[in-house]
Amino acid sequence: MSRLRLRGLTKTFGATTVVDGVDLTLEEGEFVSLLGPSGCGKTTTLRMIAGFVAPTAGSIEMDGQELSSPAGVVPPERRRMSMIFQSYAIWPNMTVAENVAFGLKLRKLPADELRQRVREILGIVQMGHLAERYPAELSGGQQQRVALARAIVVKPSVLLLDEPLSNLDANLREEMRFEIRRLHDEFRFTTVYVTHDQAEAMATSDRIAVMHAGRIEQLDVPHLLYTRPRTRFVAGFIGRTNLLQARLEGGEVGFTGFAFNAAQIGIAAEGAPRDVLFSVRPQGMCLHNVPPADASQRPMLAADVIGRTYLGECWDYMVAPRGSALQLRVAAPPLQVHDVGESVWLEFDPRQMALVG
Amino acid sequence: MIEPATLIWVALIVVLLFLVAGPMLKLLAVSFERLGSGTFTFNNYLQAYGRARYLEALGNSLVLGVASSALAVLFAVPMAWAVSRTDMPGKALVWFVVMGAFVVPPYLGAIGWILLAGPNSGVINTVWHWISGTDSALVNIYSFPGLAFVIALHSFPLIFIFVKSALDLVSSEMEDAANILGAGTAAATRKITLPLVWPSILGGIILVFLETVALFGTPAIIGIPARINVVTTQLWQFFEYPVRVEVAAAYAMPLLLITMALIGSQKLMLARKGYVSQTGKGGERRPIRLGAWRWALFGWCGLVGALAVAMPLLVLLQASFAKAWGRGLSFDNLTLNNYTFLIFRHEMALISIWNTLWYSAAAATLAVLIALLVAYIVNRRLVPFGGVLSFLAMAPFVIPGIVMAIGFYAAYAAPPVALYGTAAILILAFTARFLPIAFASSTAALRAVHPEMEEAARILGSGRLRTIAQITAPLVRKSLIGGWLIVFIVASRELSAAIFLVGPKTRTMAVLLYDLSEAGNFEQLAAFGGILLTITMVLVGIGMKLAGRDFMLRRM
Amino acid sequence: MTKITKRQLFTGAAGFAIGGTAMRQAAAQALPPHEAELYAAAKREGELTWYSGQLSAESSEAVGAAFTRQYPGVKVNVVRSTSQVAFQRLSQDVRAGVAQCDVFSSTDISHSTFLKREGMYMQYRPKNIDGVLEAVRNLDPDDYFHISYLGLYLMAYNTAKVPAADAPKSWKDAIDGKWKNQVAIGHPGYSGAIGTLCVLLRKLYGWDYFKTLERSRPQIGRSSQDPVTMLNAGERTVGLGVPIGTTLYSMSRGNPIELIYPTDGTLLVPSPSGIPKNAPHPNAAKLFMEFAAAPGFSKAAGEFFNLPLRSDVPSPAGSRPIDQIKLVQPTTEEIETGVPEIKELWRDTFGV
């Protein structure tokens, strides 16, 4: 039996539909991220799972029991879940230990066991030495660890995280990503993680649900989202990409101002002529000063460098294929230098040309 | 060359020393002076505390302060919570209740409650006699609980304002976090929300306690018939012939010590918990859905409103048009005489209205001006040791008004300053007493104006003064008008600070009302109170137009 | 200082019928020379401040207004309070070294004897004093202060709540246990007259009188007039030490109260006024003292049922003829030593 199941979950506020028929199933111990830009409905979905928001339509089940439906909602305090909030919501009037013990006290644990578990969990999040501190005396990262400890110490049926890292600076954010994943690997709580940061989602999740305008656009394991985006939105949202419109007709793929042989880029050419969309990552192309020996075998174009940015890890070139109005972003290693205005050969890697949709 | 800012700084230090430090230091000095000779003595303290009755008055005041603050918390906190965090209906009504209770001077409320809960003839007891068929009193205002109750009814707005603004800052996520861990609404409110605003509740309690201990009118009007002597009525007795300022000063010192102890213990209690920095951060605020309970809360707010505003004002209105208030509503009991007496046959009544208006206006203007300068200098860090300025400007906050008035009498009544009986001493005392209100609102207003807005003007070639006039002033104007009006309103009804400083021609409405109250002529008192309230209401109306509907309810 | 005898008052009352009309006509004519001279000087001063602890607020204002009507251009700042508070204000003025008071009136005669003794009063004998009742004429033989108010303090009860037959007949009756929670009285720490009443009752019955009174939980106001309001409203049913003027005035307005002339004596409080030596408007003050002895004052105060100081002004309607009242009065010396003791005893007994 699945741990958590959302069926046609919908939320409207007045005339606006914020969440629109979301279906999602989490197996026990699974870590799923809801990823999307602000306003996509991911936080509302999370709050419906938590029980703070009642759905307009659809339902939420946990272990086969219905928690939410338009007919009624089990209040948050009876769902045995826990949640980590964007603001951490660490209670400043309580010490670290008191914060962590709060949920356990409500579960009426014997005092000994309570102390034991608080000590344990604080050790796990490396906060054991700060147990008697007040939150105001902690750094942002330490507060985050307290929030984590407070949420997992109760052994929740589902752990919910609402943009938990968005208030941290970049380095700390990276550190905490791995911390969250480490804790998940250790405890295997069923987890729903809301974020707008794809790197976060990728680092932590078993599966990612990319949300847009209230719907799940694609639910997949992280690397497939990147390499095989199924919608234009997912392709554009996950990493940088070049989206190329093309027409597939008579064994040829016609782009704007140039064309490739379908077989050359590994596309099945049968069927009626149709419009297709390719997503080509900047890393999916490379630049040459002179065409390689077997140039004719590969998808390759003459192009001009029209702009460039040095990013340290790589060059980010803006390249215009000759005779085309397209402008493509191409990544090149730091030592591969081309001047603006230089003529180059632009080569596509067929394996990295993803057919979208 | 000396910087102009330094000159202003020096001038402000002098003004603040005169207004705040002078009276207090003089009071301290006088408490060790022998009456007449002025030589050093501890005798005043022996006299002040040498009688059981005097100690009992001090004890009564402390108990009264605790009781009133406790009652005020009971009135205010559910209201503040309901308005700030729930979907209770009729929040606008609560706003009127709080506003009304704040605007009605406490001594007027006391008179209203005498009319309501006089044991034999009070309206409530009359109704009770009729229902129960007995002639025993249901409620007796002339009692210790009655006194504490009436004081609380007019001081709870302070706690309401404090707690509501604090609750407004608590992110809903704080409650959500408790909910998801298994705490229902009641448990989350009890264990998380209320503890989070505890500093504000505590601050409000301290303020109500100080106000209660310093209150003169209500204890004189209710306490004497109820035979309860308190610190203020005892201080008044030390001014009977021979005027023993020295003993009064000695008697007042423990009040200051208690105040300091309160503030100190508050600091200690809150020391490690960075409440404010935490609660303000992030997160939206959503009203809690209460279901049927919202009507229960609404009922509570309505009840407090009835007790604090509607009922006393109604009986006062009736009394002001009555020949004898106890004879009820009947045609032959109707008269306009109470009003015509005050308006046409009482020379001093009109003068006192005029005095009240212009003293309060002058005090409000002075206070806002000084406060704005101090706040600007401190906020923009124009001088070193700006903290001294803000400390002096905030100090009167914790000095009971009546103690400050005695300090003013001791320091400035007699030559060489010789301000006794002049308008100046009242205006200065009001200015000093309410400076913290003006300072807090000025500071808040200036904080909202980012220094970069001024810097943007200056880099374009505008001098500092021009910048203040054209950029800063317009931006803070609304807040300043709000602050000015609050000072005006509280000054216009101030009794404790005025009672020792007035002369024959400088009596204010509050003092005249007190004089009239001696003879217990509640009908005339009610009429005069009605006039005072009408004037205040007009001003509040103007304030709402100029400074926004909630200008009095913002946290200062 | 002489004690007013009842005989002296009778003589005055008898003289009333003859003098009335003639004096009234005189008042309408040009001012007598001594007044005209003072008036001219007073007009230059323009105003005077009167610390009034004797008449009620309403009658004080009426007297002030009558004075200005008679002497246009001289305004009266009426500062009405209880006598002890008026004296407190004067003391505060003295302590602050500021002169604000031109005429000081209280119902506690010891204030005036004290101010005279300390040299703080100005000697002045109003010419008009010759027209007042003989008994009232020479309170202070040295002319530092003069009677401006004849206070009669007695008892009253609410007729709607107490049948006439049950009402107490004497001061002594009023402390009976059956009046528990029924009695109202002023405060000797505020009211000069109540201070005098306490001195009298202590003399008659000892301080035990008040200890017994305390047990029946009287309601304590500040002014001696406070009980009248309490009776009007029915809050209390028996008032002790109420001034006859305020009570009669209240009865005239239809309130259900009735006077009680105590069988053990109605308290007579001859209450003086004087001019502080440093009065900022001495001529206006002198003119006011003349006025206080003239018919205008007694008539204006009489509107509010206060007893006239002159035989040519009628006694207020509704009061028992003065020759039928048993009057009692402590001596000035008893008041001087008694009131400070009383205040302390009172506060120890009643707590406030």
XYZ file of N, CA and C in Angstrom, chain B residues 35 51 53 118-122 142 220-221 223-225 227-229 236-237 239-241 243 245-246 323-327 337 341 345-348 351 409 413-415 420-421 500 502-505 507 511 514-524, chain C residues 47 49 51 57-58 61 75-82 85 87-89 91-93 95-96 98 100 114 161 181 187 189-190 214 217-223 225-226 229-230 232-236 249 253-256 343-344 347-352:
366
model
N 12.529 69.849 56.751
C 11.534 70.876 56.441
C 11.943 72.196 57.103
N 4.193 55.206 60.062
C 2.837 54.925 60.524
C 2.262 53.754 59.754
N -0.642 53.266 58.849
C -1.588 53.693 57.820
C -0.873 54.004 56.500
N -23.439 51.606 42.319
C -23.637 52.036 43.693
C -24.494 50.965 44.356
N -24.155 50.527 45.557
C -24.810 49.336 46.114
C -26.334 49.471 46.238
N -26.831 50.666 46.489
C -28.275 50.789 46.684
C -28.997 51.364 45.475
N -28.356 52.332 44.809
C -29.097 53.048 43.770
C -28.507 52.853 42.400
N -27.388 52.135 42.292
C -26.806 51.902 40.981
C -27.776 51.172 40.078
N -18.058 50.455 45.541
C -17.253 50.995 46.645
C -16.549 49.871 47.391
N -9.515 58.667 44.508
C -10.148 59.716 45.310
C -11.663 59.603 45.225
N -12.164 59.263 44.039
C -13.610 59.247 43.832
C -14.244 57.968 44.389
N -12.161 55.326 46.026
C -11.410 54.799 47.160
C -11.806 55.414 48.485
N -12.084 56.709 48.507
C -12.418 57.333 49.794
C -13.747 56.798 50.332
N -14.819 56.806 49.514
C -16.048 56.192 50.039
C -15.864 54.710 50.363
N -13.292 53.545 51.511
C -12.358 53.548 52.629
C -11.074 52.787 52.319
N -10.556 53.048 51.120
C -9.280 52.463 50.730
C -8.305 53.604 50.479
N -7.275 53.647 51.286
C -6.259 54.670 51.108
C -5.139 54.092 50.261
N -1.256 63.066 48.585
C -2.097 64.259 48.657
C -2.177 64.752 50.100
N -2.293 63.802 51.040
C -2.389 64.197 52.450
C -1.110 64.875 52.931
N 0.451 66.920 51.380
C 0.405 68.303 50.911
C -0.572 69.145 51.724
N -1.276 68.499 52.690
C -2.091 69.296 53.602
C -1.157 70.147 54.441
N -1.739 71.195 55.078
C -0.872 72.056 55.845
C -0.224 71.293 56.999
N 2.638 71.956 54.143
C 2.975 71.216 52.938
C 4.315 70.508 53.136
N 6.524 68.574 51.294
C 7.076 68.020 50.059
C 8.160 67.010 50.382
N 8.923 67.309 51.444
C 10.049 66.452 51.809
C 9.570 65.045 52.137
N -32.077 65.722 37.036
C -32.023 66.519 38.257
C -31.357 65.702 39.357
N -31.743 64.457 39.463
C -31.096 63.551 40.411
C -30.973 62.206 39.723
N -29.735 61.728 39.609
C -29.489 60.554 38.770
C -30.200 59.315 39.263
N -30.395 59.222 40.576
C -30.995 58.015 41.129
C -32.490 57.920 40.846
N -33.078 59.011 40.353
C -34.530 58.974 40.142
C -34.892 58.454 38.766
N -30.185 72.006 33.127
C -29.506 72.891 34.067
C -28.030 72.555 34.250
N -25.517 75.468 33.579
C -24.692 75.931 34.690
C -23.235 76.007 34.262
N -23.044 79.736 33.636
C -22.953 80.286 34.984
C -21.677 79.884 35.710
N -20.812 79.171 35.043
C -19.580 78.769 35.695
C -18.414 79.374 34.921
N -17.979 80.531 35.432
C -16.934 81.286 34.757
C -15.737 80.395 34.405
N -15.343 79.574 35.390
C -14.115 78.815 35.249
C -14.257 77.664 34.261
N -13.145 78.699 30.867
C -11.705 78.972 30.894
C -10.921 77.663 30.972
N 6.967 70.221 41.244
C 6.626 71.189 42.292
C 7.867 71.507 43.113
N 8.536 75.064 41.375
C 7.435 75.901 41.851
C 7.980 77.195 42.466
N 8.960 77.036 43.327
C 9.456 78.183 44.078
C 10.545 78.909 43.296
N 10.870 80.169 43.701
C 12.017 80.832 43.110
C 13.253 79.954 43.295
N 5.322 78.267 39.656
C 4.077 77.801 40.258
C 2.902 78.690 39.861
N 1.812 78.036 39.484
C 0.620 78.794 39.125
C 0.629 79.322 37.708
N -1.117 68.900 41.528
C -0.235 69.638 42.438
C 0.330 70.901 41.811
N -1.491 73.112 39.512
C -2.398 74.133 38.997
C -2.470 75.339 39.929
N -2.739 76.481 39.334
C -3.067 77.667 40.092
C -4.518 78.011 39.820
N -5.025 79.070 40.465
C -6.436 79.414 40.312
C -6.844 79.619 38.857
N -5.953 80.185 38.072
C -6.343 80.497 36.703
C -5.833 79.492 35.690
N -6.412 76.140 35.952
C -7.039 74.844 36.125
C -7.487 74.279 34.788
N -8.856 68.956 36.381
C -8.772 69.454 37.751
C -10.122 70.001 38.202
N -12.288 67.306 39.061
C -11.935 66.771 40.370
C -12.509 67.656 41.479
N -12.368 68.971 41.324
C -12.919 69.897 42.319
C -14.425 69.696 42.462
N -15.090 69.607 41.307
C -16.545 69.415 41.338
C -16.905 68.077 41.990
N -16.029 67.099 41.825
C -16.363 65.764 42.324
C -16.361 65.712 43.851
N -15.704 66.685 44.499
C -15.665 66.683 45.961
C -17.056 66.671 46.563
N -17.937 67.468 45.950
C -19.275 67.572 46.505
C -20.186 66.474 45.991
N -19.613 65.595 45.155
C -20.376 64.447 44.699
C -21.543 64.780 43.802
N -21.509 65.951 43.175
C -22.615 66.309 42.301
C -22.445 65.646 40.939
N -22.877 64.381 40.870
C -22.577 63.581 39.684
C -23.272 64.105 38.439
N -24.403 64.795 38.613
C -25.115 65.286 37.441
C -24.267 66.323 36.707
N -23.727 67.280 37.473
C -22.870 68.281 36.836
C -21.578 67.655 36.322
N -9.465 92.100 38.503
C -9.949 90.772 38.885
C -9.519 90.446 40.307
N -9.020 86.656 42.899
C -9.119 85.200 42.997
C -9.618 84.840 44.383
N -10.534 81.884 46.938
C -10.506 80.487 47.356
C -11.724 80.251 48.229
N -20.338 74.905 44.922
C -19.774 75.372 43.654
C -20.756 76.297 42.946
N -22.009 75.882 42.927
C -22.999 76.639 42.192
C -23.245 78.004 42.840
N -20.226 80.355 42.364
C -20.226 80.959 41.028
C -21.266 82.066 40.943
N -13.487 90.987 37.630
C -13.849 89.587 37.462
C -13.469 88.798 38.726
N -14.252 87.753 39.024
C -13.917 86.908 40.168
C -13.528 85.518 39.668
N -12.287 85.129 39.945
C -11.899 83.745 39.664
C -12.279 82.908 40.872
N -13.342 82.144 40.702
C -13.813 81.342 41.825
C -13.047 80.030 41.843
N -12.351 79.764 42.935
C -11.681 78.473 43.080
C -12.380 77.746 44.213
N -13.412 77.003 43.826
C -14.228 76.334 44.830
C -13.636 74.956 45.133
N -13.467 74.678 46.403
C -13.066 73.333 46.813
C -13.546 73.166 48.245
N -13.263 72.029 48.836
C -13.534 71.908 50.263
C -12.543 72.795 51.024
N -8.943 71.615 51.386
C -8.224 71.649 50.114
C -7.882 73.097 49.754
N -7.286 75.405 51.870
C -6.166 75.786 52.738
C -4.870 75.122 52.247
N -5.027 73.899 51.747
C -3.867 73.203 51.176
C -3.312 73.979 49.989
N -4.229 74.488 49.153
C -3.777 75.261 47.985
C -3.050 76.519 48.436
N -1.512 76.899 51.234
C -0.223 76.483 51.798
C 0.789 76.201 50.692
N 0.317 75.564 49.626
C 1.209 75.289 48.494
C 1.706 76.602 47.892
N 0.798 77.578 47.798
C 1.194 78.889 47.283
C 2.297 79.467 48.158
N 4.305 77.969 50.239
C 5.537 77.186 50.149
C 6.292 77.509 48.857
N 5.533 77.736 47.776
C 6.175 78.051 46.510
C 6.538 79.526 46.411
N 4.531 82.036 46.038
C 3.748 82.685 44.996
C 2.436 83.179 45.612
N -1.310 84.118 45.000
C -2.351 83.977 43.985
C -3.730 84.262 44.548
N -4.997 80.901 62.463
C -3.600 80.572 62.163
C -2.974 81.637 61.261
N -37.516 56.443 51.303
C -37.041 55.167 51.823
C -37.254 55.030 53.337
N -24.985 50.625 56.951
C -24.971 50.807 55.483
C -25.956 51.872 54.992
N -15.915 64.283 55.019
C -14.618 63.863 55.552
C -13.928 65.067 56.194
N -10.929 65.540 56.722
C -9.693 65.876 56.034
C -9.925 66.784 54.834
N -11.177 66.926 54.439
C -11.528 67.790 53.319
C -12.422 68.934 53.789
N -18.393 53.871 62.816
C -17.585 53.080 61.868
C -18.185 51.696 61.674
N -20.678 51.161 58.955
C -20.162 51.338 57.589
C -20.761 52.556 56.887
N -20.501 53.758 57.391
C -21.036 54.925 56.690
C -20.297 55.126 55.371
N -20.966 55.750 54.429
C -20.300 56.114 53.186
C -19.632 57.460 53.375
N -18.329 57.515 53.106
C -17.588 58.739 53.365
C -17.353 59.483 52.062
N -17.913 60.680 51.995
C -17.621 61.538 50.848
C -16.489 62.460 51.207
N -16.291 63.499 50.450
C -15.278 64.465 50.831
C -15.957 65.719 51.384
N -16.751 66.393 50.543
C -17.437 67.591 50.993
C -18.604 67.237 51.911
N -21.329 68.375 51.460
C -22.495 68.321 50.579
C -22.680 66.960 49.934
N -21.617 66.163 49.937
C -21.665 64.877 49.247
C -22.848 64.013 49.676
N -26.171 64.485 47.717
C -26.289 63.776 46.447
C -26.627 62.314 46.674
N -25.986 61.727 47.685
C -26.233 60.313 47.979
C -27.689 60.096 48.393
N -30.279 62.110 47.524
C -31.102 62.344 46.325
C -31.260 61.068 45.522
N -30.140 60.387 45.365
C -30.139 59.210 44.507
C -30.697 57.988 45.208
N -30.817 58.069 46.537
C -31.269 56.896 47.271
C -30.147 55.920 47.544
N -28.902 56.373 47.291
C -27.770 55.487 47.555
C -27.652 55.259 49.066
N -27.874 56.321 49.843
C -27.910 56.217 51.301
C -29.190 56.901 51.776
N -31.899 73.561 48.968
C -31.883 73.776 47.517
C -32.260 72.495 46.796
N -35.777 71.345 44.499
C -35.763 70.803 43.146
C -36.497 69.466 43.073
N -37.239 69.158 44.128
C -38.124 68.001 44.066
C -37.510 66.701 44.534
N -36.323 66.766 45.117
C -35.728 65.529 45.602
C -36.387 65.094 46.915
N -36.528 63.782 47.080
C -37.294 63.265 48.228
C -36.466 63.275 49.517
N -8.500 64.757 62.602
C -8.110 64.222 61.279
C -7.343 62.921 61.453
N -6.414 62.916 62.410
C -5.619 61.703 62.619
C -6.489 60.570 63.159
N -8.694 59.177 60.460
C -8.004 58.315 59.486
C -7.623 56.985 60.111
N -7.316 57.021 61.416
C -7.015 55.746 62.055
C -8.272 54.893 62.176
N -9.408 55.551 62.445
C -10.647 54.799 62.633
C -11.232 54.311 61.311
N -11.242 55.213 60.325
C -11.949 54.883 59.074
C -11.018 54.430 57.951
N -9.718 54.609 58.155
C -8.778 54.107 57.155
C -8.481 55.065 56.013
N -9.332 56.092 55.862
C -9.051 57.070 54.804
C -9.106 58.491 55.360
